[in-house]
Structure formats: C-alpha cells, structure tokens
Amino acid sequence: MARTRKRLGDILIELGLLTEADLQGALEGKQNDQKLGDALVQRGHITEQQLIETLEVQLGIPHVSLFRYPFEPKLFNVVPKDFAKRKMLVPLKTEGDKLYVAMTDPTDFFAIDDLRLTTGFQIEPAIASKDDVMRTIAKYYEEESYDDILEDMPQSAEQQEDLNDIDAPIVRLVNQILSNAVSMKASDVHLDPQESKILVRYRIDGTLRTERILPKTMQQMVTARLKILANLDITENRVPQDGRIKTHVDFRAIDLRVSSLPTVFGEKIVMRILDLSNNLTDISKLGFTDLNMKRFMAEIDKPNGIVLISGPTGSGKSSTLYAALNKLNSEEVNIITVEDPVEYQLEGINQIQVNANVGLTFAAGLRSILRQDPDIVMVGEIRDKETAEISIRASLTGHLVLSTIHTNDSIASITRLMDMGVEPFLVTASLNGVVAQRLVRKVCRDCREIQPATPREQDIAAKRGITLDVVSRGKGCSQCNMTGYRGRMAIHEVLIVDEPMKMVINRGGTAAEIREIAVRNNTIFLIDDGLLKVKEGMTTTEEVLRVAMID
C-alpha cells in the first residue's frame, strides 16, 4: 500500500511554525503558478531555512548549507552557467556515476531529467536556499570568468569601440558587478577610485563592504562603460553628472540611478539599485505599530492638508510614500506626483520627473499640477520656501498633499518649515501630521538566540517606561553571511498636529513645548518604537541606538 505524503501546510502547523489562518490566507492569496512554500516565505510567515527543513521532512531529501562547502571546481564546467542560473541549482560532488546537486526546487523533475541527459550522471538532489544558490553561482561561475576577463582586458584605455560590444571584457566585467550586486541584495554599488586601485563596494542592509578590488588601469574603461549605459557625457569628467540605467539582470527588471562625482583620483560612481520586481507597496508591511498605523491612516484619509515623511537619505521615505499612494489610488481620485527622480512607476498615477535644465523644478511642476484638477498631490521633497508655500496653498484649497522633508525627527520638521520662512499660522492651517522614520537591521530569524538583556539595555528601556528582560541576537549563519542580521525594517514616529499643538506653534512656542504636548498625546517616539521592536525580538538595541537619539 502506497504511503501518503503529508502536506506541507499540515507539517508546518504541527511544528508550530504556522497557524491555520496564515495557511488559509497564503492559499487564497498565492498566484496560480506559485508554490505554497514560496508564498509563505514571501508573506513572512516562515523563513526560507524553516521551509527547507520542513521540505526535508516532507520529501525525505536532505538539505545542505553551501556556506564554505568544499566544491569541486571542475564540476562547474560540467553544469553550464546558464542552466544553473535558469534552474537555480549548483553541482556539489560526484560519487561513481552519481552527481549530487543542490537545488532550490528538488521537485523540478524536468530540470533533473535535463541534467541527467546533459551530463550522463544519475542525479541526486539536495535542497538549498535561493540565496545560497545565487551566492554560489555568483562566486564560482563568475569568479572563473572574472579571471578570464582580467586576462582578456586590453592594456590600453583607448579602445572605445569595445565599450558597446556585448562580448568585450569590460562589458562582461560591468555586467558581472551588477549581477553580483543584485544577487547579494545590495541597495547601492560604489566604485571608489583610490591612488593605485578601484574599490567595488556594495551596501547590503545599510552597511558598506568592499567586495572587489580592481586594477587602476581599468578605471577609465569601467567609468566610460557605465556612463554610456546611463546616457552621460563620457568626455566630461570635471562636473558631477546624474543618469539612469534600465536593464534586466538575471531575468529581473532593474532600475539604476547613476551618479558620477569628480574626485582627486578620478570619478567616483555610485549606483542606487531599484529592483522593480520587488516593489513594496503594501502599507501593512511597513512595520507600523497598531497605534501608529491607525494614526497614519487617519491622516492620509483626510480630504486635504499636508502629511510629511521625514528622515535622512536612505531611510525608506519613498517606500512609505509609494505605499500610501498605492493605498489611496482608485478610479475616483486624480493623483499627480512631481518627483526627482521618479523611482517606481505606479499604474493609474500621473508622475512628473523634475528637470531643472528646462526649468521644471518642484515649484514649477507643482504650479502646473494644480491646474490639472488633482485630488491628491505628492511632492518628492520640500526643500525651499517656494515649494513649501505652493504645497501649503494646495492643501488649503482642498487637496491632500504628501511630501518628504530632511529633518532629524517629527518635531524638527515643524521648526524646519518656519526656518524656510513659512508663517506659523500657515503651518498650523495646513499640516495634518508628520511621520519620522529610520531603517534598522532585523535579527536573522534562522540563527536568532534569546539572551538576557544587559543592565544597560534594561536601564535604557526603563527610562522609556518599557520592561526589557530578554533580547534576541543572531549568532551568525550562512543565511545572513555571518552578520546576525538579515533584511531591514522601519521604526516610526507619528506626530499628530492637534489644536493644543497648533496654539503653541502659532504663538512661537519652542520645540520642547511641542514635545510636551506630543508626550501627552501618547506619541510613540523613534526610540520608543525601536525599543518595542527590540522587546518583540525583531532587532537589537545597538541597531536602534545607531539611528535614534536617547533624550
């Protein structure tokens, strides 16, 4: 009698990793061709490592960690790179007529058959995580071609005709740098010219690290190739330039914002990577606490007024704005944005790209928008008095205005507007609320350990009225590259501008007086939200103190 295999969802529920409600939600929400395990990971109900361990139980196929695995380099010639990338697998070892292969989907029998026919080996599959497989492909297949690239590289930088040839060594090198950055989930790529070398650095989870060192002789060719892709002037190297690259890397649509800056050792290139296939527009996934979510939703549901998102560069302001616009987007409303640059294109929303060269500034664009009968207006950034005053005028004439401002916290945003020269009575008449936010790294769920909170952590939390007995820390594993952190999340501070606060602002009150009213209104400040997330085991005190001030 054939043995019935247990269903994945039932095993996860038995192990206590999933609730029945989560399972039903994932089954209803997943796409037709999407596997249940992938849907559960995507929704954050389980980690990929937990899925792999469960599949090992369900399928009876072992799982393998590829971190520091003793690979046989010759096998990377046996399994073609394109096949490995397309089917997400890597060869591990051979034993007699058997080839052991790590796969993200060991039930892909077509891939196993293709590999058996191609190699002549009997295939023995093992399960590995997507990140592990992508990292291994990037490291072993690409490193081999990297050595080839160095050998093929012309010694002279004068050969400009090679810069558009898809098989040219410099083109392959640039493609490889971008491919590695995407596979490692980097948010930015830095090409830093030094006196005798070029550093290729990736920003991963907010932290920069050197990934590769290139010879100085490659500098001109690499810079020229990137400038050609971004439609920049390759003959101009004395002034900063900005451009964009739209491309596909490993079958994914990628948008790169490119910035060049002249330095004493040549042009420094920085590329911000926007993964268009990974666009986060679900407001419920931004990490708002229940109270902050309720307050934020109440402010953006108002028919008019200004809602500001504040924080430094790279604090996730744009993601919050896009999520709010996505929530508000419907057939009944006309939404127009003026941005610099337009990061993500949202269907059903009219987006304007600022172009200072032809006089299309934030202020000029905003003036034109108001003649287009908008209901909701999004201004990329309020950076001067003119933009601030037009935004206020728009909010006072029946429009909801969403924008960002560069300040340290929510209260500083109010004083910043007045520093720009906006009258206090205009600020109070138009401003609904301010959201300050920062990004902190999340503790890796696969190597998380519960530890007693240190006396200093308990003391910091106690001063904010929070009891902190235990904290979570990652000990380091292959999934988080031994850092103990994986991914990032936002901490928020939602300030509601109510009547008592308006009275204080109108009479020229201090930031301390505004803060007193905010405290009375039970405002959750950045440090409080961060410590609450430490208490929940989502991040660490060190991460919160890195981005938020203790009073």
CSV table of C-alpha atoms in Angstrom, one decimal, residues 60-356:
chain,number,residue,atom,x,y,z
A,60,GLY,CA,12.9,12.8,2.5
A,61,ILE,CA,15.6,14.8,0.6
A,62,PRO,CA,18.5,16.2,2.6
A,63,HIS,CA,19.2,19.9,2.9
A,64,VAL,CA,22.6,21.4,2.5
A,65,SER,CA,24.3,24.6,3.5
A,66,LEU,CA,26.5,26.0,0.7
A,67,PHE,CA,28.4,28.4,3.0
A,68,ARG,CA,32.1,27.2,3.0
A,69,TYR,CA,31.1,24.0,1.1
A,70,PRO,CA,34.1,22.2,-0.3
A,71,PHE,CA,33.0,22.4,-4.0
A,72,GLU,CA,34.8,20.5,-6.8
A,73,PRO,CA,35.7,23.4,-9.2
A,74,LYS,CA,35.8,21.1,-12.3
A,75,LEU,CA,32.1,20.4,-11.9
A,76,PHE,CA,31.2,24.0,-12.8
A,77,ASN,CA,32.4,23.1,-16.3
A,78,VAL,CA,30.0,20.1,-16.3
A,79,VAL,CA,26.9,22.0,-15.4
A,80,PRO,CA,26.5,25.1,-17.8
A,81,LYS,CA,26.2,28.5,-16.1
A,82,ASP,CA,23.0,29.5,-17.9
A,83,PHE,CA,21.4,26.2,-17.0
A,84,ALA,CA,22.4,26.6,-13.3
A,85,LYS,CA,21.0,30.2,-13.3
A,86,ARG,CA,17.8,29.3,-15.0
A,87,LYS,CA,17.0,26.2,-12.9
A,88,MET,CA,18.6,27.6,-9.7
A,89,LEU,CA,21.0,24.7,-8.9
A,90,VAL,CA,24.7,24.1,-8.4
A,91,PRO,CA,26.7,20.8,-8.6
A,92,LEU,CA,28.2,19.6,-5.3
A,93,LYS,CA,30.2,16.4,-5.9
A,94,THR,CA,30.4,13.2,-7.8
A,95,GLU,CA,30.4,9.6,-6.4
A,96,GLY,CA,30.8,6.9,-9.1
A,97,ASP,CA,28.0,7.6,-11.6
A,98,LYS,CA,26.1,9.9,-9.3
A,99,LEU,CA,26.2,13.7,-9.4
A,100,TYR,CA,25.0,15.4,-6.2
A,101,VAL,CA,23.2,18.7,-7.0
A,102,ALA,CA,21.9,21.4,-4.6
A,103,MET,CA,18.5,22.8,-5.9
A,104,THR,CA,16.0,25.3,-4.7
A,105,ASP,CA,13.2,23.1,-6.0
A,106,PRO,CA,14.1,19.4,-5.8
A,107,THR,CA,10.7,18.5,-7.2
A,108,ASP,CA,11.6,20.1,-10.6
A,109,PHE,CA,11.9,16.7,-12.4
A,110,PHE,CA,12.3,18.3,-15.8
A,111,ALA,CA,15.5,20.0,-14.6
A,112,ILE,CA,16.7,16.7,-13.1
A,113,ASP,CA,16.0,14.9,-16.4
A,114,ASP,CA,17.7,17.6,-18.5
A,115,LEU,CA,20.7,17.4,-16.3
A,116,ARG,CA,20.9,13.6,-16.4
A,117,LEU,CA,20.7,13.7,-20.2
A,118,THR,CA,23.3,16.5,-20.5
A,119,THR,CA,25.9,15.1,-18.0
A,120,GLY,CA,25.3,11.4,-18.2
A,121,PHE,CA,25.2,11.1,-14.4
A,122,GLN,CA,22.4,9.9,-12.2
A,123,ILE,CA,21.2,13.0,-10.3
A,124,GLU,CA,20.9,13.0,-6.5
A,125,PRO,CA,19.2,16.2,-5.5
A,126,ALA,CA,19.6,18.1,-2.2
A,127,ILE,CA,17.7,21.2,-1.0
A,128,ALA,CA,19.4,24.6,-0.6
A,129,SER,CA,18.1,28.1,-0.1
A,130,LYS,CA,17.8,30.6,-3.0
A,131,ASP,CA,20.3,33.0,-1.5
A,132,ASP,CA,22.8,30.2,-1.0
A,133,VAL,CA,22.5,29.0,-4.6
A,134,MET,CA,22.6,32.6,-6.0
A,135,ARG,CA,25.7,33.4,-3.9
A,136,THR,CA,27.4,30.2,-5.1
A,137,ILE,CA,26.6,30.9,-8.8
A,138,ALA,CA,27.9,34.5,-8.4
A,139,LYS,CA,31.0,33.4,-6.6
A,140,TYR,CA,32.2,30.3,-8.5
A,141,TYR,CA,30.8,30.8,-12.0
A,142,GLU,CA,31.5,34.5,-12.1
A,143,GLU,CA,35.0,34.3,-10.4
A,144,GLU,CA,36.2,32.0,-13.1
A,145,SER,CA,35.0,34.4,-15.8
A,146,TYR,CA,36.5,37.3,-13.8
A,147,ASP,CA,40.0,35.8,-14.1
A,148,ASP,CA,39.3,35.3,-17.8
A,149,ILE,CA,38.2,39.0,-18.1
A,150,LEU,CA,41.4,40.2,-16.5
A,151,GLU,CA,43.4,38.1,-19.0
A,152,ASP,CA,41.3,39.4,-21.9
A,153,MET,CA,41.4,43.0,-20.7
A,154,PRO,CA,43.3,45.4,-23.2
A,155,GLN,CA,46.1,47.2,-21.5
A,156,SER,CA,45.2,50.5,-23.3
A,157,ALA,CA,42.2,52.5,-22.3
A,158,GLU,CA,41.9,54.0,-25.8
A,159,GLN,CA,39.8,51.2,-27.2
A,160,GLN,CA,36.5,52.9,-27.0
A,161,GLU,CA,34.9,50.7,-29.7
A,162,ASP,CA,34.8,47.8,-27.3
A,163,LEU,CA,32.5,49.6,-24.9
A,164,ASN,CA,29.4,48.6,-26.7
A,165,ASP,CA,30.4,45.1,-27.8
A,166,ILE,CA,28.5,42.6,-25.7
A,167,ASP,CA,31.4,40.2,-25.7
A,168,ALA,CA,34.0,42.9,-24.8
A,169,PRO,CA,35.9,42.1,-21.5
A,170,ILE,CA,34.9,45.5,-19.9
A,171,VAL,CA,31.2,44.9,-20.8
A,172,ARG,CA,31.3,41.5,-19.2
A,173,LEU,CA,33.0,42.9,-16.1
A,174,VAL,CA,30.4,45.7,-15.6
A,175,ASN,CA,27.6,43.1,-16.1
A,176,GLN,CA,29.1,40.9,-13.5
A,177,ILE,CA,29.5,43.7,-11.0
A,178,LEU,CA,25.8,44.5,-11.4
A,179,SER,CA,24.7,40.8,-11.4
A,180,ASN,CA,26.6,40.2,-8.1
A,181,ALA,CA,25.1,43.3,-6.5
A,182,VAL,CA,21.5,42.2,-7.4
A,183,SER,CA,22.1,38.6,-6.2
A,184,MET,CA,23.5,39.8,-2.9
A,185,LYS,CA,20.5,42.2,-2.5
A,186,ALA,CA,22.7,45.3,-2.4
A,187,SER,CA,20.9,48.7,-2.4
A,188,ASP,CA,23.9,50.6,-3.7
A,189,VAL,CA,27.1,50.0,-5.6
A,190,HIS,CA,30.1,52.3,-5.1
A,191,LEU,CA,33.1,52.4,-7.4
A,192,ASP,CA,35.7,54.3,-5.3
A,193,PRO,CA,38.8,55.4,-7.1
A,194,GLN,CA,42.0,55.2,-5.0
A,195,GLU,CA,45.6,56.2,-5.9
A,196,SER,CA,46.6,52.8,-7.1
A,197,LYS,CA,43.3,50.8,-7.4
A,198,ILE,CA,39.5,50.9,-7.6
A,199,LEU,CA,37.3,49.6,-4.8
A,200,VAL,CA,34.0,48.0,-5.7
A,201,ARG,CA,31.8,48.3,-2.6
A,202,TYR,CA,28.2,47.1,-2.0
A,203,ARG,CA,25.8,48.5,0.5
A,204,ILE,CA,23.9,45.5,2.0
A,205,ASP,CA,21.3,46.0,4.8
A,206,GLY,CA,22.6,49.6,5.2
A,207,THR,CA,26.3,48.7,5.7
A,208,LEU,CA,29.0,49.2,3.1
A,209,ARG,CA,31.6,46.5,2.5
A,210,THR,CA,34.4,46.1,-0.1
A,211,GLU,CA,33.5,43.3,-2.5
A,212,ARG,CA,36.3,43.5,-5.0
A,213,ILE,CA,39.5,45.5,-5.8
A,214,LEU,CA,40.1,46.3,-9.5
A,215,PRO,CA,43.4,47.5,-11.0
A,216,LYS,CA,43.8,51.2,-11.6
A,217,THR,CA,44.2,50.6,-15.4
A,218,MET,CA,40.5,49.6,-15.6
A,219,GLN,CA,39.2,52.8,-14.2
A,220,GLN,CA,38.7,54.8,-17.4
A,221,MET,CA,37.1,51.9,-19.2
A,222,VAL,CA,34.7,50.9,-16.4
A,223,THR,CA,33.7,54.6,-15.9
A,224,ALA,CA,33.1,55.1,-19.6
A,225,ARG,CA,31.0,51.9,-19.9
A,226,LEU,CA,28.7,52.9,-17.1
A,227,LYS,CA,28.4,56.5,-18.5
A,228,ILE,CA,27.4,55.1,-21.9
A,229,LEU,CA,24.7,52.9,-20.2
A,230,ALA,CA,23.4,55.9,-18.2
A,231,ASN,CA,23.5,58.2,-21.3
A,232,LEU,CA,26.0,60.5,-19.6
A,233,ASP,CA,28.7,62.6,-21.4
A,234,ILE,CA,31.9,60.4,-21.4
A,235,THR,CA,34.0,63.4,-22.5
A,236,GLU,CA,33.1,65.4,-19.4
A,237,ASN,CA,34.8,64.4,-16.2
A,238,ARG,CA,35.1,67.8,-14.4
A,239,VAL,CA,31.5,68.2,-13.2
A,240,PRO,CA,29.0,65.8,-11.4
A,241,GLN,CA,26.5,64.0,-13.6
A,242,ASP,CA,23.3,62.0,-13.0
A,243,GLY,CA,21.7,59.4,-15.1
A,244,ARG,CA,19.6,56.2,-15.1
A,245,ILE,CA,20.1,52.7,-16.4
A,246,LYS,CA,17.1,50.4,-17.1
A,247,THR,CA,18.2,46.8,-17.6
A,248,HIS,CA,17.5,43.2,-16.8
A,249,VAL,CA,19.8,41.2,-14.5
A,250,ASP,CA,19.2,37.5,-14.1
A,251,PHE,CA,15.7,37.8,-15.7
A,252,ARG,CA,14.7,40.6,-13.3
A,253,ALA,CA,13.9,44.3,-14.2
A,254,ILE,CA,16.4,46.6,-12.5
A,255,ASP,CA,16.4,50.4,-12.5
A,256,LEU,CA,19.7,52.0,-11.5
A,257,ARG,CA,20.2,55.7,-10.6
A,258,VAL,CA,23.7,56.6,-11.5
A,259,SER,CA,25.7,59.5,-10.0
A,260,SER,CA,29.3,60.5,-11.0
A,261,LEU,CA,31.4,62.8,-8.9
A,262,PRO,CA,34.9,64.1,-9.7
A,263,THR,CA,37.5,63.3,-7.0
A,264,VAL,CA,41.2,63.8,-6.8
A,265,PHE,CA,41.8,60.2,-8.1
A,266,GLY,CA,39.1,60.3,-10.8
A,267,GLU,CA,35.4,59.9,-11.0
A,268,LYS,CA,33.5,58.1,-8.2
A,269,ILE,CA,30.4,56.3,-9.4
A,270,VAL,CA,27.5,55.4,-7.1
A,271,MET,CA,24.5,53.4,-8.4
A,272,ARG,CA,21.3,53.1,-6.4
A,273,ILE,CA,19.6,49.8,-7.3
A,274,LEU,CA,15.8,49.8,-7.6
A,275,ASP,CA,14.5,46.2,-8.0
A,276,LEU,CA,11.3,46.8,-10.0
A,277,SER,CA,10.2,43.2,-9.4
A,278,ASN,CA,10.4,43.7,-5.6
A,279,ASN,CA,8.4,46.9,-5.3
A,280,LEU,CA,6.9,47.2,-1.8
A,281,THR,CA,3.6,48.9,-2.0
A,282,ASP,CA,1.6,47.2,0.8
A,283,ILE,CA,1.2,49.7,3.6
A,284,SER,CA,0.6,46.9,6.2
A,285,LYS,CA,4.2,45.6,5.6
A,286,LEU,CA,6.0,48.8,6.5
A,287,GLY,CA,6.4,47.9,10.2
A,288,PHE,CA,3.9,50.4,11.7
A,289,THR,CA,2.7,49.5,15.2
A,290,ASP,CA,-1.1,49.3,15.6
A,291,LEU,CA,-1.4,52.8,17.1
A,292,ASN,CA,1.0,54.4,14.5
A,293,MET,CA,-0.8,52.6,11.7
A,294,LYS,CA,-4.2,53.9,12.9
A,295,ARG,CA,-2.9,57.4,13.2
A,296,PHE,CA,-1.1,57.4,9.9
A,297,MET,CA,-4.2,56.0,8.0
A,298,ALA,CA,-6.4,58.6,9.7
A,299,GLU,CA,-4.2,61.4,8.4
A,300,ILE,CA,-3.9,60.2,4.8
A,301,ASP,CA,-7.7,59.6,4.7
A,302,LYS,CA,-8.4,63.3,5.2
A,303,PRO,CA,-9.6,65.2,2.1
A,304,ASN,CA,-7.0,68.0,2.5
A,305,GLY,CA,-3.9,69.0,4.4
A,306,ILE,CA,-0.2,68.1,4.3
A,307,VAL,CA,1.3,64.8,5.6
A,308,LEU,CA,5.1,64.9,5.8
A,309,ILE,CA,7.5,62.0,5.9
A,310,SER,CA,10.9,63.0,7.5
A,311,GLY,CA,14.3,61.3,7.7
A,312,PRO,CA,17.7,61.3,6.2
A,313,THR,CA,18.6,59.9,2.7
A,314,GLY,CA,18.1,56.1,2.6
A,315,SER,CA,15.6,55.9,5.5
A,316,GLY,CA,12.8,54.4,3.4
A,317,LYS,CA,10.7,57.7,3.0
A,318,SER,CA,9.9,56.9,-0.7
A,319,SER,CA,8.7,53.4,0.1
A,320,THR,CA,6.3,54.8,2.7
A,321,LEU,CA,5.0,57.5,0.3
A,322,TYR,CA,4.5,55.0,-2.5
A,323,ALA,CA,2.7,52.6,-0.2
A,324,ALA,CA,0.4,55.4,0.9
A,325,LEU,CA,-0.3,56.4,-2.7
A,326,ASN,CA,-1.0,52.8,-3.6
A,327,LYS,CA,-3.5,52.6,-0.8
A,328,LEU,CA,-5.2,55.9,-1.9
A,329,ASN,CA,-5.1,55.0,-5.6
A,330,SER,CA,-8.6,54.4,-7.0
A,331,GLU,CA,-10.7,55.2,-10.1
A,332,GLU,CA,-12.4,58.0,-8.2
A,333,VAL,CA,-9.3,60.2,-7.5
A,334,ASN,CA,-6.8,62.0,-9.6
A,335,ILE,CA,-3.3,61.6,-8.2
A,336,ILE,CA,-0.4,63.5,-9.6
A,337,THR,CA,3.2,63.4,-8.3
A,338,VAL,CA,6.3,65.6,-9.0
A,339,GLU,CA,9.5,63.7,-8.2
A,340,ASP,CA,13.2,63.8,-8.5
A,341,PRO,CA,13.7,61.1,-9.6
A,342,VAL,CA,10.6,59.0,-10.3
A,343,GLU,CA,11.8,55.9,-8.5
A,344,TYR,CA,8.9,53.5,-9.1
A,345,GLN,CA,6.2,53.8,-11.7
A,346,LEU,CA,2.7,53.2,-10.3
A,347,GLU,CA,-0.2,52.3,-12.6
A,348,GLY,CA,-3.0,54.8,-12.6
A,349,ILE,CA,-0.9,57.6,-11.1
A,350,ASN,CA,0.4,60.6,-13.2
A,351,GLN,CA,4.1,61.0,-12.3
A,352,ILE,CA,6.2,64.0,-13.3
A,353,GLN,CA,10.0,63.9,-13.4
A,354,VAL,CA,11.7,67.2,-12.3
A,355,ASN,CA,14.1,68.6,-14.9
A,356,ALA,CA,15.9,71.7,-13.7
